[in-house]
XYZ file of C-alpha atoms in Angstrom:
700
model
C 13.146 -14.824 -33.553
C 9.360 -14.837 -34.025
C 8.180 -14.982 -37.603
C 7.563 -11.764 -39.546
C 9.889 -9.816 -37.309
C 10.851 -6.329 -38.337
C 13.859 -5.095 -36.361
C 15.276 -1.823 -37.612
C 18.633 -0.179 -37.143
C 17.893 2.748 -34.787
C 20.800 4.794 -36.132
C 19.705 4.422 -39.733
C 16.043 4.919 -38.988
C 16.158 7.590 -36.285
C 14.515 10.391 -38.270
C 11.676 8.170 -39.544
C 11.497 10.135 -42.786
C 11.702 7.469 -45.465
C 8.532 6.763 -47.409
C 8.650 3.088 -46.440
C 8.723 3.960 -42.760
C 5.961 6.565 -43.052
C 3.576 4.375 -45.027
C 4.597 0.944 -43.724
C 3.542 -0.870 -40.541
C 6.247 0.793 -38.460
C 5.081 4.225 -39.615
C 1.476 3.417 -38.687
C 2.570 2.223 -35.249
C 4.566 5.414 -34.745
C 1.527 7.418 -35.736
C -0.545 5.558 -33.124
C 2.151 6.254 -30.531
C 2.086 9.957 -31.371
C -1.728 10.057 -31.217
C -1.700 8.178 -27.900
C 0.750 10.644 -26.393
C -1.481 13.494 -27.528
C -4.499 11.781 -25.972
C -2.635 11.274 -22.692
C -1.643 14.926 -22.699
C -5.301 15.883 -23.229
C -6.342 13.622 -20.315
C -3.826 15.372 -18.095
C -4.938 18.824 -19.219
C -8.556 17.933 -18.489
C -7.628 17.068 -14.908
C -5.483 20.181 -14.529
C -8.423 22.300 -15.683
C -10.762 21.055 -12.956
C -12.037 23.839 -10.701
C -12.670 22.364 -7.261
C -14.456 25.523 -6.093
C -17.544 24.405 -7.985
C -17.843 21.041 -6.230
C -16.543 21.475 -2.666
C -18.645 22.646 0.253
C -15.830 23.379 2.708
C -12.061 23.681 2.937
C -11.592 20.108 4.237
C -13.263 18.632 1.147
C -11.265 21.032 -1.002
C -7.939 19.880 0.471
C -8.830 16.189 0.069
C -10.061 16.642 -3.498
C -7.038 18.732 -4.474
C -4.701 16.013 -3.162
C -6.560 13.426 -5.242
C -6.337 15.656 -8.316
C -2.601 16.201 -7.774
C -2.064 12.435 -7.538
C -4.070 11.913 -10.723
C -1.980 14.515 -12.551
C 1.218 12.765 -11.450
C -0.174 9.391 -12.558
C -0.902 10.809 -16.033
C 2.651 12.034 -16.562
C 4.123 11.034 -19.931
C 7.644 9.790 -19.299
C 9.484 10.661 -22.502
C 11.979 7.779 -22.339
C 9.409 5.185 -21.242
C 7.329 3.493 -23.977
C 3.637 4.342 -23.658
C 2.791 0.910 -25.063
C 5.013 -2.098 -25.640
C 2.709 -4.607 -27.295
C -0.377 -5.195 -29.401
C -2.979 -7.964 -29.414
C -5.189 -8.708 -32.404
C -8.133 -10.840 -31.305
C -9.995 -13.133 -33.700
C -13.210 -11.995 -32.012
C -14.102 -9.145 -29.708
C -13.254 -10.421 -26.206
C -16.307 -11.872 -24.509
C -18.150 -12.684 -27.737
C -16.030 -15.548 -29.049
C -19.132 -17.706 -29.546
C -21.146 -15.006 -31.305
C -21.568 -15.805 -34.979
C -20.050 -13.170 -37.240
C -18.354 -11.266 -34.402
C -15.433 -9.195 -35.647
C -12.051 -9.124 -33.991
C -10.542 -6.211 -32.094
C -7.088 -4.744 -31.719
C -5.622 -3.558 -28.414
C -2.364 -1.789 -27.613
C -0.935 -2.907 -24.259
C 0.899 -0.363 -22.102
C 1.721 0.848 -18.617
C -1.544 2.755 -18.162
C -4.923 3.296 -19.781
C -5.214 6.038 -22.423
C -8.441 7.016 -24.161
C -9.285 9.486 -26.900
C -11.715 12.421 -26.717
C -14.651 10.093 -27.315
C -13.647 7.716 -24.516
C -12.448 4.909 -26.801
C -9.294 3.166 -25.547
C -6.038 3.859 -27.367
C -3.829 2.004 -24.861
C -5.022 -0.697 -22.451
C -3.531 -1.019 -18.981
C -1.316 -4.137 -18.797
C -3.256 -5.225 -15.700
C -6.654 -5.346 -17.431
C -8.102 -8.825 -18.125
C -8.024 -8.191 -21.874
C -4.230 -7.728 -21.622
C -3.540 -11.057 -19.948
C -3.068 -13.078 -23.178
C -0.130 -10.811 -24.046
C 1.766 -12.648 -21.319
C 0.159 -16.092 -21.382
C -1.040 -16.875 -24.913
C 0.991 -19.405 -26.888
C 0.779 -21.517 -30.037
C -0.583 -24.346 -27.897
C -3.124 -22.026 -26.251
C -3.650 -18.919 -28.422
C -6.572 -17.657 -26.260
C -8.375 -16.320 -29.355
C -5.385 -14.130 -30.275
C -4.476 -14.056 -33.936
C -1.414 -11.813 -33.593
C 0.849 -10.719 -30.747
C 3.164 -7.855 -31.629
C 6.076 -6.688 -29.482
C 7.624 -3.259 -29.947
C 11.231 -2.196 -29.582
C 12.266 1.292 -28.550
C 15.374 3.439 -28.484
C 14.768 6.027 -25.808
C 11.173 7.030 -26.392
C 11.268 6.337 -30.132
C 9.566 3.236 -31.552
C 12.165 1.527 -33.746
C 11.129 -2.103 -34.251
C 8.435 -4.738 -33.924
C 8.105 -8.527 -33.866
C 4.984 -10.530 -34.735
C 3.737 -13.941 -33.614
C 0.703 -15.358 -35.429
C -0.539 -17.528 -32.598
C -3.630 -18.902 -34.374
C -1.862 -19.708 -37.655
C -1.072 -23.447 -37.752
C 1.349 -22.874 -40.599
C 3.655 -20.705 -38.473
C 6.133 -22.503 -36.232
C 6.259 -21.791 -32.536
C 8.397 -18.753 -31.762
C 11.869 -18.997 -30.301
C 13.030 -16.531 -27.674
C 12.041 -13.026 -28.747
C 15.013 -10.937 -29.805
C 13.264 -7.747 -28.702
C 12.468 -9.281 -25.325
C 16.104 -10.292 -24.904
C 17.260 -6.802 -25.922
C 14.939 -5.277 -23.318
C 16.359 -7.553 -20.605
C 19.942 -6.746 -21.645
C 19.367 -3.000 -22.069
C 22.142 -1.176 -20.113
C 21.195 -0.252 -16.557
C 21.826 3.320 -15.465
C 19.857 4.692 -12.557
C 17.367 2.858 -10.342
C 15.648 -0.453 -11.071
C 13.088 -0.287 -13.869
C 9.851 -2.181 -14.315
C 9.670 -5.438 -16.326
C 6.117 -4.927 -17.496
C 7.101 -5.535 -21.134
C 8.960 -8.766 -20.370
C 6.805 -10.569 -17.780
C 6.855 -14.307 -18.448
C 3.840 -16.655 -18.114
C 4.991 -18.207 -14.825
C 5.661 -14.721 -13.434
C 2.284 -13.432 -14.631
C 0.445 -16.189 -12.752
C 1.995 -14.946 -9.508
C 1.436 -11.277 -10.347
C -2.304 -11.836 -10.954
C -2.968 -14.182 -8.041
C -5.855 -13.115 -5.835
C -5.575 -10.609 -3.000
C -7.165 -12.977 -0.498
C -4.267 -15.443 -0.629
C -0.634 -15.069 0.415
C 2.151 -16.196 -1.926
C 5.742 -17.213 -1.149
C 8.147 -17.033 -4.094
C 11.413 -18.976 -3.949
C 13.568 -17.665 -6.764
C 17.259 -17.854 -7.516
C 19.326 -14.916 -8.788
C 17.967 -13.305 -11.938
C 14.549 -14.995 -11.855
C 12.802 -11.651 -11.355
C 11.247 -12.326 -7.954
C 11.641 -8.711 -6.783
C 10.043 -7.394 -9.957
C 7.252 -9.974 -9.638
C 6.527 -8.769 -6.099
C 6.402 -5.106 -7.136
C 4.222 -5.812 -10.159
C 1.916 -7.872 -7.954
C 1.405 -4.776 -5.798
C 0.606 -2.733 -8.910
C -1.862 -5.370 -10.105
C -3.602 -5.647 -6.729
C -3.966 -1.864 -6.543
C -5.584 -1.967 -9.984
C -7.937 -4.837 -9.149
C -8.766 -3.867 -5.534
C -8.034 -0.140 -5.395
C -10.840 0.899 -3.052
C -10.092 -1.797 -0.516
C -6.328 -1.251 -0.484
C -6.797 2.529 -0.375
C -8.482 1.991 2.993
C -6.157 -0.657 4.397
C -2.807 0.321 2.872
C 0.085 -1.485 1.201
C 3.735 -1.784 2.210
C 6.949 -3.004 0.557
C 9.633 -4.209 3.005
C 13.242 -4.476 1.842
C 16.520 -5.507 3.515
C 18.159 -2.068 3.668
C 17.899 1.561 2.538
C 20.161 1.049 -0.497
C 17.837 -1.654 -1.792
C 14.712 0.459 -1.234
C 16.314 3.398 -3.025
C 17.152 1.104 -5.942
C 13.550 -0.112 -6.376
C 11.687 3.070 -5.414
C 10.895 4.199 -8.997
C 9.321 0.954 -10.218
C 5.810 1.519 -8.852
C 5.650 5.255 -9.706
C 6.591 4.352 -13.297
C 3.497 2.128 -13.296
C 1.335 4.983 -12.003
C 1.239 3.824 -8.355
C 2.388 6.619 -6.056
C 1.006 5.736 -2.621
C 2.801 2.502 -1.705
C 4.976 2.862 1.399
C 8.458 1.353 1.665
C 10.356 0.368 4.810
C 12.924 -1.966 6.316
C 12.096 -4.240 9.256
C 14.131 -1.864 11.442
C 11.838 0.964 10.307
C 8.765 -1.069 11.304
C 9.902 -1.564 14.888
C 11.583 1.829 15.334
C 10.400 4.117 18.111
C 10.917 7.870 18.179
C 11.994 7.751 21.839
C 14.535 4.919 21.439
C 17.766 4.898 19.487
C 19.699 1.869 18.256
C 23.204 2.440 19.587
C 24.327 -1.100 20.355
C 25.071 -4.298 18.478
C 24.701 -7.899 19.581
C 27.194 -10.695 19.076
C 25.907 -13.207 16.545
C 25.090 -15.881 19.133
C 23.197 -13.330 21.255
C 21.215 -12.057 18.272
C 20.271 -15.639 17.381
C 18.694 -16.193 20.818
C 16.948 -12.794 20.817
C 15.580 -13.561 17.364
C 14.299 -17.010 18.323
C 10.513 -17.437 18.317
C 10.697 -18.776 21.883
C 11.304 -15.201 23.030
C 7.645 -14.490 22.250
C 6.624 -16.993 24.944
C 9.063 -15.462 27.426
C 7.656 -11.997 26.753
C 4.059 -13.187 27.086
C 4.830 -14.674 30.481
C 6.608 -11.499 31.569
C 3.749 -9.228 30.479
C 1.011 -11.256 32.169
C 3.066 -11.728 35.327
C 1.992 -8.211 36.286
C -1.591 -9.374 36.879
C -2.192 -9.967 40.598
C -5.008 -11.822 42.344
C -7.315 -9.514 44.352
C -7.008 -10.090 48.108
C -9.295 -7.335 49.441
C -13.013 -6.798 48.768
C -14.159 -3.703 46.901
C -16.475 -1.146 48.498
C -18.200 1.346 46.175
C -19.994 4.271 47.818
C -22.821 5.986 45.926
C -24.842 8.488 47.858
C -25.994 6.877 51.084
C -25.549 3.298 49.791
C -22.500 1.076 49.837
C -22.005 -1.763 47.414
C -19.583 -4.560 48.252
C -17.866 -6.928 45.797
C -15.961 -9.683 47.617
C -12.387 -10.554 46.661
C -13.331 -13.962 45.232
C -15.735 -12.314 42.730
C -13.044 -9.848 41.693
C -10.681 -12.811 41.231
C -13.245 -14.564 39.018
C -13.543 -11.448 36.821
C -9.742 -11.217 36.504
C -9.416 -14.945 35.700
C -12.158 -14.738 33.066
C -10.422 -11.827 31.328
C -7.103 -13.686 31.365
C -8.705 -16.761 29.825
C -10.183 -14.746 26.950
C -6.705 -14.356 25.397
C -7.187 -10.715 24.480
C -4.488 -8.043 24.529
C -3.224 -7.081 27.975
C -4.249 -3.446 27.492
C -7.704 -4.320 26.147
C -8.342 -6.559 29.153
C -7.199 -3.807 31.482
C -9.610 -1.378 29.812
C -12.430 -3.923 30.165
C -11.790 -4.653 33.860
C -13.421 -1.509 35.376
C -16.507 -2.013 33.204
C -16.796 -5.646 34.293
C -16.487 -4.629 37.952
C -19.064 -1.864 37.424
C -21.448 -4.366 35.829
C -21.212 -6.544 38.936
C -22.104 -3.514 41.092
C -25.084 -2.742 38.828
C -26.378 -6.273 39.315
C -26.304 -5.602 43.075
C -28.260 -2.372 42.512
C -30.914 -4.086 40.412
C -31.286 -6.833 43.030
C -31.926 -4.050 45.566
C -34.734 -2.627 43.424
C -32.888 0.210 41.695
C -32.979 0.807 37.928
C -29.480 1.962 36.936
C -28.608 2.731 33.283
C -25.403 2.865 31.254
C -24.504 6.275 32.675
C -24.498 4.798 36.176
C -22.243 1.936 35.025
C -19.788 4.400 33.487
C -19.795 6.434 36.694
C -19.073 3.348 38.798
C -16.247 2.344 36.427
C -14.673 5.764 37.064
C -15.089 5.460 40.843
C -11.836 5.972 42.753
C -12.171 2.642 44.568
C -12.625 0.782 41.273
C -9.641 2.595 39.761
C -7.541 1.589 42.767
C -8.448 -2.079 42.305
C -7.551 -1.948 38.589
C -4.223 -0.273 39.326
C -3.391 -2.901 41.958
C -4.405 -6.070 40.088
C -3.865 -5.079 36.449
C -1.176 -2.377 36.348
C 0.022 -0.569 33.224
C 2.901 -2.237 31.373
C 5.383 -0.123 29.405
C 6.984 -2.448 26.792
C 10.426 -0.833 26.750
C 10.663 -0.945 30.561
C 9.566 -4.582 30.498
C 12.324 -5.567 28.036
C 14.815 -3.470 30.023
C 13.984 -5.474 33.165
C 13.989 -8.798 31.313
C 17.508 -8.223 29.941
C 18.862 -6.706 33.161
C 17.329 -8.770 35.965
C 18.628 -12.361 36.005
C 15.953 -13.518 38.448
C 13.114 -11.942 36.454
C 14.436 -13.519 33.234
C 14.941 -16.928 34.863
C 11.385 -16.875 36.244
C 9.807 -16.298 32.843
C 12.302 -18.224 30.682
C 12.164 -21.381 32.792
C 11.560 -24.387 30.560
C 11.927 -22.207 27.451
C 15.535 -20.962 27.359
C 18.512 -22.834 28.741
C 20.715 -21.205 31.368
C 23.426 -20.670 28.752
C 20.926 -18.921 26.470
C 19.748 -16.751 29.344
C 23.342 -15.731 30.075
C 23.835 -14.821 26.415
C 21.002 -12.289 26.353
C 21.521 -10.786 29.830
C 23.386 -7.474 29.774
C 26.665 -7.702 31.709
C 25.902 -4.351 33.358
C 22.276 -3.277 34.004
C 21.107 0.084 32.692
C 19.350 2.554 34.976
C 16.705 3.808 32.551
C 15.184 3.208 29.139
C 16.942 6.306 27.783
C 20.403 5.163 28.870
C 20.204 1.724 27.212
C 22.331 1.018 24.157
C 19.516 -0.803 22.399
C 20.327 -3.219 19.578
C 18.174 -3.855 16.509
C 17.088 -7.200 17.997
C 16.056 -5.447 21.244
C 13.630 -3.202 19.374
C 12.035 -6.273 17.802
C 11.479 -7.612 21.327
C 9.923 -4.294 22.371
C 7.673 -4.435 19.306
C 6.521 -7.922 20.321
C 5.819 -6.720 23.865
C 3.940 -3.711 22.487
C 1.701 -6.025 20.483
C 0.997 -8.088 23.585
C -0.281 -4.915 25.241
C -2.040 -3.319 22.257
C -2.897 -4.839 18.874
C -0.728 -3.691 15.952
C -2.510 -2.062 13.008
C -2.893 -4.454 10.061
C -2.415 -3.492 6.405
C -4.211 -4.871 3.373
C -1.104 -6.257 1.668
C 2.592 -6.512 2.519
C 5.454 -7.454 0.189
C 8.482 -8.835 2.041
C 11.637 -9.058 -0.079
C 14.896 -10.866 0.759
C 12.845 -12.684 3.374
C 15.363 -15.487 3.849
C 17.493 -13.247 6.085
C 14.860 -12.573 8.747
C 14.842 -14.077 12.220
C 11.665 -15.745 13.525
C 10.959 -12.705 15.727
C 11.370 -10.394 12.714
C 8.902 -12.564 10.794
C 6.462 -12.119 13.652
C 6.959 -8.337 13.507
C 6.095 -8.345 9.793
C 3.250 -10.827 10.233
C 1.374 -8.678 12.736
C 1.327 -5.884 10.140
C -0.832 -8.088 7.879
C -2.905 -10.225 10.245
C -6.105 -9.265 8.430
C -4.448 -8.841 5.028
C -2.289 -10.928 2.705
C 1.421 -11.061 1.942
C 3.846 -11.711 -0.887
C 7.055 -13.243 0.461
C 10.105 -13.181 -1.802
C 13.450 -14.810 -1.215
C 16.116 -17.365 -2.016
C 17.222 -19.852 0.638
C 20.651 -20.032 -0.986
C 21.188 -16.297 -0.376
C 20.568 -16.380 3.377
C 23.554 -14.564 4.898
C 22.557 -13.999 8.537
C 23.341 -16.447 11.369
C 19.572 -16.833 11.852
C 18.753 -17.225 8.138
C 15.627 -19.179 7.257
C 16.118 -22.945 7.011
C 12.881 -23.570 5.103
C 9.838 -21.660 3.890
C 7.318 -23.751 5.837
C 8.932 -22.664 9.087
C 9.172 -19.036 7.959
C 5.512 -18.897 6.917
C 4.495 -20.322 10.286
C 6.309 -17.509 12.095
C 4.785 -14.980 9.699
C 1.302 -16.233 10.519
C 0.666 -17.327 6.915
C 1.033 -21.138 7.022
C -1.453 -21.507 4.176
C 0.531 -19.384 1.725
C 1.076 -20.926 -1.715
C 4.743 -21.696 -2.419
C 5.873 -20.882 -5.970
C 9.343 -21.525 -7.365
C 10.949 -19.524 -10.171
C 13.820 -21.395 -11.801
C 14.067 -19.662 -15.200
C 16.729 -16.958 -15.077
C 16.555 -13.860 -17.273
C 19.014 -11.409 -15.731
C 22.210 -13.391 -15.112
C 24.000 -14.902 -18.154
C 24.068 -18.700 -18.323
C 27.849 -18.884 -17.959
C 27.809 -16.769 -14.784
C 24.914 -18.509 -13.039
C 26.342 -21.945 -13.862
C 29.651 -20.925 -12.261
C 27.918 -19.549 -9.146
C 25.762 -22.678 -8.893
C 28.870 -24.695 -8.054
C 28.316 -23.360 -4.521
C 24.756 -24.723 -4.134
C 25.689 -28.199 -2.801
C 27.607 -26.482 0.012
C 25.173 -23.669 0.842
C 21.725 -25.092 0.099
C 21.720 -28.806 -0.767
C 18.721 -29.935 -2.760
C 17.850 -26.478 -4.090
C 17.340 -26.486 -7.863
C 19.866 -24.339 -9.745
C 18.642 -21.496 -11.916
C 18.502 -22.265 -15.639
C 19.304 -19.064 -17.514
C 17.648 -18.410 -20.871
C 20.528 -16.128 -21.907
C 23.749 -17.524 -23.297
C 26.387 -14.787 -23.479
C 29.807 -16.034 -24.636
C 32.633 -14.210 -22.876
C 30.431 -13.028 -20.011
C 32.627 -14.744 -17.388
C 36.333 -14.046 -16.856
C 38.196 -15.624 -13.923
C 41.710 -14.207 -13.511
C 44.426 -15.040 -10.982
C 46.404 -11.827 -10.343
C 49.476 -10.768 -8.412
C 48.166 -7.405 -7.173
C 44.385 -7.570 -6.675
C 43.962 -3.843 -5.963
C 45.762 -2.730 -9.116
C 43.969 -5.432 -11.111
C 40.594 -4.240 -9.797
C 41.315 -0.669 -10.903
C 42.355 -1.888 -14.367
C 39.259 -4.090 -14.659
C 36.984 -1.180 -13.720
C 38.604 1.031 -16.315
C 38.153 -1.690 -18.949
C 34.498 -2.249 -17.958
C 33.726 1.456 -18.311
C 34.350 1.100 -22.028
C 30.980 -0.697 -22.167
C 27.614 0.972 -21.793
C 25.714 0.673 -18.537
C 26.495 0.428 -14.846
C 29.640 -1.034 -13.285
C 29.835 -2.533 -9.800
C 33.121 -3.233 -8.031
C 32.135 -5.685 -5.266
C 34.566 -6.583 -2.503
C 34.764 -7.783 1.077
C 33.839 -4.987 3.472
C 37.375 -4.941 4.892
C 38.817 -4.318 1.413
C 36.642 -1.287 0.642
C 38.892 1.466 2.124
C 41.958 0.286 0.173
C 40.013 -0.028 -3.067
C 38.436 3.410 -2.525
C 41.868 5.022 -2.209
C 43.105 3.205 -5.306
C 40.123 4.306 -7.422
C 40.536 7.945 -6.423
C 44.285 7.788 -7.066
C 43.520 6.424 -10.541
C 41.059 9.292 -11.168
C 38.099 6.916 -11.221
C 35.336 8.567 -9.153
C 32.814 6.136 -7.713
C 29.407 6.030 -6.063
C 28.272 4.266 -2.908
C 25.313 1.848 -2.862
C 22.117 3.869 -2.744
C 23.522 6.700 -4.854
C 21.904 6.830 -8.278
C 24.049 6.024 -11.289
C 23.962 8.427 -14.230
C 25.417 8.457 -17.719
C 28.379 10.424 -16.318
C 28.865 8.439 -13.102
C 28.451 4.706 -13.652
C 30.914 3.049 -11.249
C 29.737 1.942 -7.785
C 31.994 0.558 -5.053
C 29.910 -2.050 -3.242
C 30.699 -3.729 0.100
C 29.739 -7.397 -0.112
C 27.343 -6.943 2.817
C 25.235 -4.486 0.762
C 25.259 -6.262 -2.609
C 22.073 -8.252 -2.096
C 19.188 -7.195 -4.357
C 21.353 -4.882 -6.494
C 22.387 -5.466 -10.090
C 24.920 -3.997 -12.500
C 25.597 -4.478 -16.189
C 29.212 -5.406 -15.470
C 30.647 -6.583 -12.167
C 34.266 -6.725 -11.057
C 34.464 -9.133 -8.113
C 37.491 -8.705 -5.869
C 39.010 -11.599 -3.875
C 36.258 -14.214 -3.303
C 38.237 -15.779 -0.438
C 38.199 -12.459 1.452
C 34.416 -12.258 1.064
C 34.034 -15.741 2.566
C 36.495 -14.969 5.373
C 34.561 -11.823 6.314
C 31.585 -13.823 7.630
C 31.191 -15.652 10.983
C 31.319 -19.122 9.399
C 32.196 -20.699 6.057
C 28.613 -21.537 5.040
C 27.463 -17.953 5.562
C 30.575 -16.735 3.744
C 29.878 -18.977 0.740
C 26.275 -17.731 0.659
C 27.540 -14.146 0.673
C 29.868 -15.043 -2.206
C 26.936 -16.601 -4.111
C 25.079 -13.297 -3.806
C 28.076 -11.318 -5.076
C 28.701 -13.660 -7.999
C 25.160 -13.177 -9.295
C 24.867 -9.382 -9.530
C 25.988 -9.113 -13.169
C 23.616 -8.730 -16.122
C 26.146 -8.717 -18.971
C 29.573 -9.667 -17.650
C 31.502 -10.753 -14.553
C 35.251 -10.372 -14.052
C 36.507 -12.307 -11.018
C 39.959 -11.423 -9.672
C 41.857 -13.408 -7.040
C 45.384 -13.385 -5.648
C 44.624 -16.038 -3.029
C 43.232 -19.471 -3.937
C 39.515 -19.655 -4.671
C 37.279 -21.316 -2.070
C 37.304 -25.077 -2.556
C 33.540 -25.195 -3.187
C 33.971 -22.803 -6.127
C 37.155 -24.257 -7.553
């Protein structure tokens, strides 16, 4: 524990009425907390009191301003069970004047948002501000002009403890792991994911504060905090580049709805309310198309291959035809002729410019009209832009455009590609083998776009074709979590949403559980369009106990050779129990009942095929349970989790049912072992593993 720590007993000190507490350091810190809450309340009341009628000229301005005011009021909410500040920095000198002789030091409280008093002086500094950075990065070796770093401990919303590190005092030994920090990490989890702003580590902070202009890829094993790092990076970028990102937008992409529901409160707790969340399926969804089909694994692998982009490009541009007839434009008593070879030159030039199919089609009538205007000028006329626009709208010109550069509807194009063997063979020649073509062809052609039982992979193909026709809108920053599970075509779908912006890519190669899972980050970043992204690796684990992660790491040589195992900073004796049982269903019910004795959330994770039987057993035992995505509460803490939905979730205590069944539920052993690795690493405080059948050899 850091020197000069003061950790109180919350039960004994809850009323804060003793003279020592009132007059001592803890009492003074509580007084500052109370004053800060009052100041925040006053800031909120000031915003609520604004009268927009005095400053708006019309109803449109009034609506916009009122929306901004409402957002500001929400951002200034005081969450009673969330500490307003979690740390304090005492500088030797006022920041920025370290070299000024006689400069006095300053003291700053570090919290989730800025709070100032009636005079405008700061009472709490936003954790993202430059002056707050040493809270995360200063050390005895590099104190960064900090004399004291103080961490605060809370019970609910009540300040109950503090720890001090005198970073500039050579007489004080370097601190060991902070007890308060460890308590915060181990605090029981009920409800959605919470922020880690009080526990960000130096290596995490470097990623969080990296510049907006660059993309970052974070390889992190279970419990290294990569998801939290990605979310806090969004919050930091919105703080540092708010105006720019307000114009261009930000997006967080997760693997499924359960995961997004789990993380959805992190950014609002940090005062950021406008960040959108979506899955890749959401990105490519179309209101007029419904996903009603599913592909076999080998079919989905081919549809998700990056080579499909080349096939689609060929298919789109195959619609362009070479003009064979001259064009005759009639204006008044004059006729203007453009021979077929000149039309062909215009078409070829547009094709060689490598612009979107639709943009080239829009440009074609103007290019033809320009050629006609040149004829007019050569004949002594003086046409202007209005004449060119009129010629571009001429019926004869429109007929040429329709004939040589017809409209392409992406869904109809993909429908034809997957239905017409000859059309597919023509455009896949030299790209896909005949066996691969047979895999993606529908056995029975559909008659219309509406009648197709589209699969998720089909909609990704339609999204690619849509981008070939018309450029996809780009956002300012995209966070892509659990990225290792995406296919190359899905990476391309995400990448075109940030062509002019940057990205934060988060994942763990060892947790790839799809048949098309990423083999390496270099390849993934290439598909994403961010080959220059900086690759960072997080290997220090904070969430999963050392005993549990060491046990799960036995699988790494089989599922991801060469990947460094996570080294957990938390040693928790008794956190791992491996039990052979005779009746796994009855044993799972008993283990859940025993786990519920502890505080926090409980997850019963099992192979998808085992879920119905376990559900019946839990209900028969009068143990009500939640499904993934439903929010845990103090009264309802048990969640029954199919192995396929466990990724990204975490529980205080996990009961893991039949590892061999989890492995057997996947298409191949390697994918099954990766799924098992995910399930083994969902526990924060304890894992109970139950098996009636032998454990997989790689684990045993």
